[in-house]
PDB file of C-alpha atoms in Angstrom:
ATOM      1  CA  GLN A   2      -0.007  -0.001   0.000  1.00 65.00           C
ATOM      2  CA  SER A   3       2.820   2.426   0.735  1.00 67.00           C
ATOM      3  CA  LEU A   4       4.292   1.654  -2.692  1.00 66.00           C
ATOM      4  CA  ARG A   5       0.991   2.588  -4.295  1.00 68.00           C
ATOM      5  CA  GLN A   6       0.856   5.897  -2.368  1.00 67.00           C
ATOM      6  CA  LEU A   7       4.510   6.569  -3.350  1.00 63.00           C
ATOM      7  CA  SER A   8       3.809   5.940  -7.039  1.00 64.00           C
ATOM      8  CA  GLN A   9       0.673   8.111  -6.967  1.00 64.00           C
ATOM      9  CA  ARG A  10       2.478  10.886  -5.198  1.00 63.00           C
ATOM     10  CA  THR A  11       5.405  10.929  -7.697  1.00 58.00           C
ATOM     11  CA  ILE A  12       3.057  10.762 -10.680  1.00 59.00           C
ATOM     12  CA  SER A  13       0.870  13.603  -9.419  1.00 58.00           C
ATOM     13  CA  THR A  14       3.825  15.844  -8.416  1.00 58.00           C
ATOM     14  CA  ALA A  15       5.601  15.160 -11.698  1.00 57.00           C
ATOM     15  CA  SER A  16       2.588  15.992 -13.792  1.00 58.00           C
ATOM     16  CA  ARG A  17       1.904  19.106 -11.680  1.00 58.00           C
ATOM     17  CA  ARG A  18       5.421  20.277 -12.231  1.00 63.00           C
ATOM     18  CA  GLN A  19       5.238  19.854 -16.052  1.00 71.00           C
ATOM     19  CA  LEU A  20       1.884  21.627 -16.480  1.00 86.00           C
ATOM     20  CA  GLU A  21       2.411  25.355 -16.214  1.00 89.00           C
ATOM     21  CA  ASN A  22      -0.065  27.956 -17.365  1.00 92.00           C
ATOM     22  CA  ARG A  23       1.079  29.245 -20.747  1.00 92.00           C
ATOM     23  CA  VAL A  24      -2.229  30.911 -21.616  1.00 93.00           C
ATOM     24  CA  PRO A  25      -1.105  34.473 -20.901  1.00 93.00           C
ATOM     25  CA  GLU A  26       1.916  34.235 -23.251  1.00 92.00           C
ATOM     26  CA  LYS A  27      -0.231  32.609 -25.981  1.00 90.00           C
ATOM     27  CA  GLN A  28      -2.802  35.408 -25.615  1.00 92.00           C
ATOM     28  CA  LYS A  29      -0.042  37.990 -25.932  1.00 93.00           C
ATOM     29  CA  LEU A  30       1.237  36.276 -29.100  1.00 91.00           C
ATOM     30  CA  PHE A  31      -2.185  35.940 -30.776  1.00 92.00           C
ATOM     31  CA  GLN A  32      -3.408  39.407 -29.811  1.00 93.00           C
ATOM     32  CA  GLU A  33      -0.304  41.213 -31.051  1.00 92.00           C
ATOM     33  CA  ASP A  34      -1.175  43.480 -33.967  1.00 92.00           C
ATOM     34  CA  ASN A  35       1.606  42.620 -36.474  1.00 91.00           C
ATOM     35  CA  GLY A  36      -0.335  42.190 -39.707  1.00 92.00           C
ATOM     36  CA  ILE A  37      -0.104  38.326 -39.668  1.00 92.00           C
ATOM     37  CA  PRO A  38      -3.434  36.482 -39.942  1.00 93.00           C
ATOM     38  CA  VAL A  39      -4.438  34.691 -36.814  1.00 91.00           C
ATOM     39  CA  HIS A  40      -4.313  31.228 -38.428  1.00 91.00           C
ATOM     40  CA  LEU A  41      -0.569  31.798 -39.190  1.00 92.00           C
ATOM     41  CA  LYS A  42       0.587  33.315 -35.892  1.00 93.00           C
ATOM     42  CA  GLY A  43       1.562  29.881 -34.502  1.00 91.00           C
ATOM     43  CA  GLY A  44       4.782  29.783 -36.553  1.00 92.00           C
ATOM     44  CA  VAL A  45       6.241  27.470 -39.175  1.00 94.00           C
ATOM     45  CA  MET A  46       3.917  24.501 -38.442  1.00 95.00           C
ATOM     46  CA  ASP A  47       0.827  26.679 -38.959  1.00 95.00           C
ATOM     47  CA  SER A  48       2.257  27.951 -42.245  1.00 95.00           C
ATOM     48  CA  LEU A  49       3.069  24.417 -43.385  1.00 97.00           C
ATOM     49  CA  LEU A  50      -0.335  23.103 -42.427  1.00 97.00           C
ATOM     50  CA  TYR A  51      -2.015  25.986 -44.228  1.00 96.00           C
ATOM     51  CA  ARG A  52      -0.031  25.361 -47.389  1.00 97.00           C
ATOM     52  CA  VAL A  53      -0.666  21.597 -47.398  1.00 98.00           C
ATOM     53  CA  THR A  54      -4.392  22.207 -46.845  1.00 98.00           C
ATOM     54  CA  MET A  55      -4.487  24.753 -49.687  1.00 98.00           C
ATOM     55  CA  GLY A  56      -2.569  22.366 -51.989  1.00 98.00           C
ATOM     56  CA  LEU A  57      -4.881  19.482 -51.248  1.00 98.00           C
ATOM     57  CA  THR A  58      -7.935  21.748 -51.772  1.00 98.00           C
ATOM     58  CA  VAL A  59      -6.660  23.005 -55.135  1.00 98.00           C
ATOM     59  CA  PHE A  60      -5.690  19.525 -56.234  1.00 98.00           C
ATOM     60  CA  GLY A  61      -9.047  18.065 -55.111  1.00 98.00           C
ATOM     61  CA  THR A  62     -11.028  20.836 -56.880  1.00 98.00           C
ATOM     62  CA  ALA A  63      -9.098  20.328 -60.105  1.00 98.00           C
ATOM     63  CA  TYR A  64      -9.588  16.568 -59.894  1.00 98.00           C
ATOM     64  CA  VAL A  65     -13.352  16.920 -59.347  1.00 98.00           C
ATOM     65  CA  VAL A  66     -13.617  19.314 -62.357  1.00 98.00           C
ATOM     66  CA  TYR A  67     -11.600  16.843 -64.473  1.00 98.00           C
ATOM     67  CA  GLU A  68     -13.819  13.936 -63.490  1.00 97.00           C
ATOM     68  CA  LEU A  69     -16.973  15.945 -64.150  1.00 97.00           C
ATOM     69  CA  ALA A  70     -15.698  16.930 -67.597  1.00 96.00           C
ATOM     70  CA  LEU A  71     -14.780  13.270 -68.258  1.00 95.00           C
ATOM     71  CA  ALA A  72     -18.218  12.114 -67.200  1.00 95.00           C
ATOM     72  CA  SER A  73     -19.983  14.650 -69.354  1.00 95.00           C
ATOM     73  CA  MET A  74     -18.322  13.399 -72.548  1.00 94.00           C
ATOM     74  CA  PRO A  75     -20.186  10.716 -74.397  1.00 88.00           C
ATOM     75  CA  LYS A  76     -18.486   7.292 -74.667  1.00 83.00           C
ATOM     76  CA  LYS A  77     -17.314   6.266 -78.116  1.00 79.00           C
TER      77      LYS A  77
END
């Protein structure tokens, strides 16, 4: 039983130490008026995710238009 209490105590204190409140610094970052859109203020990963999403969207739209054009042509 003392082993269980010891393990619970170390887990709870370790997780409490790791979790610090970073909300104020994130608020400061996202509320800063620097001309960057809010969806890109997170840094390089936000920019990369945005570009990948836009690329997939453009590719998907072009593919759908191609398939619709293909389906509208009569078969020979």
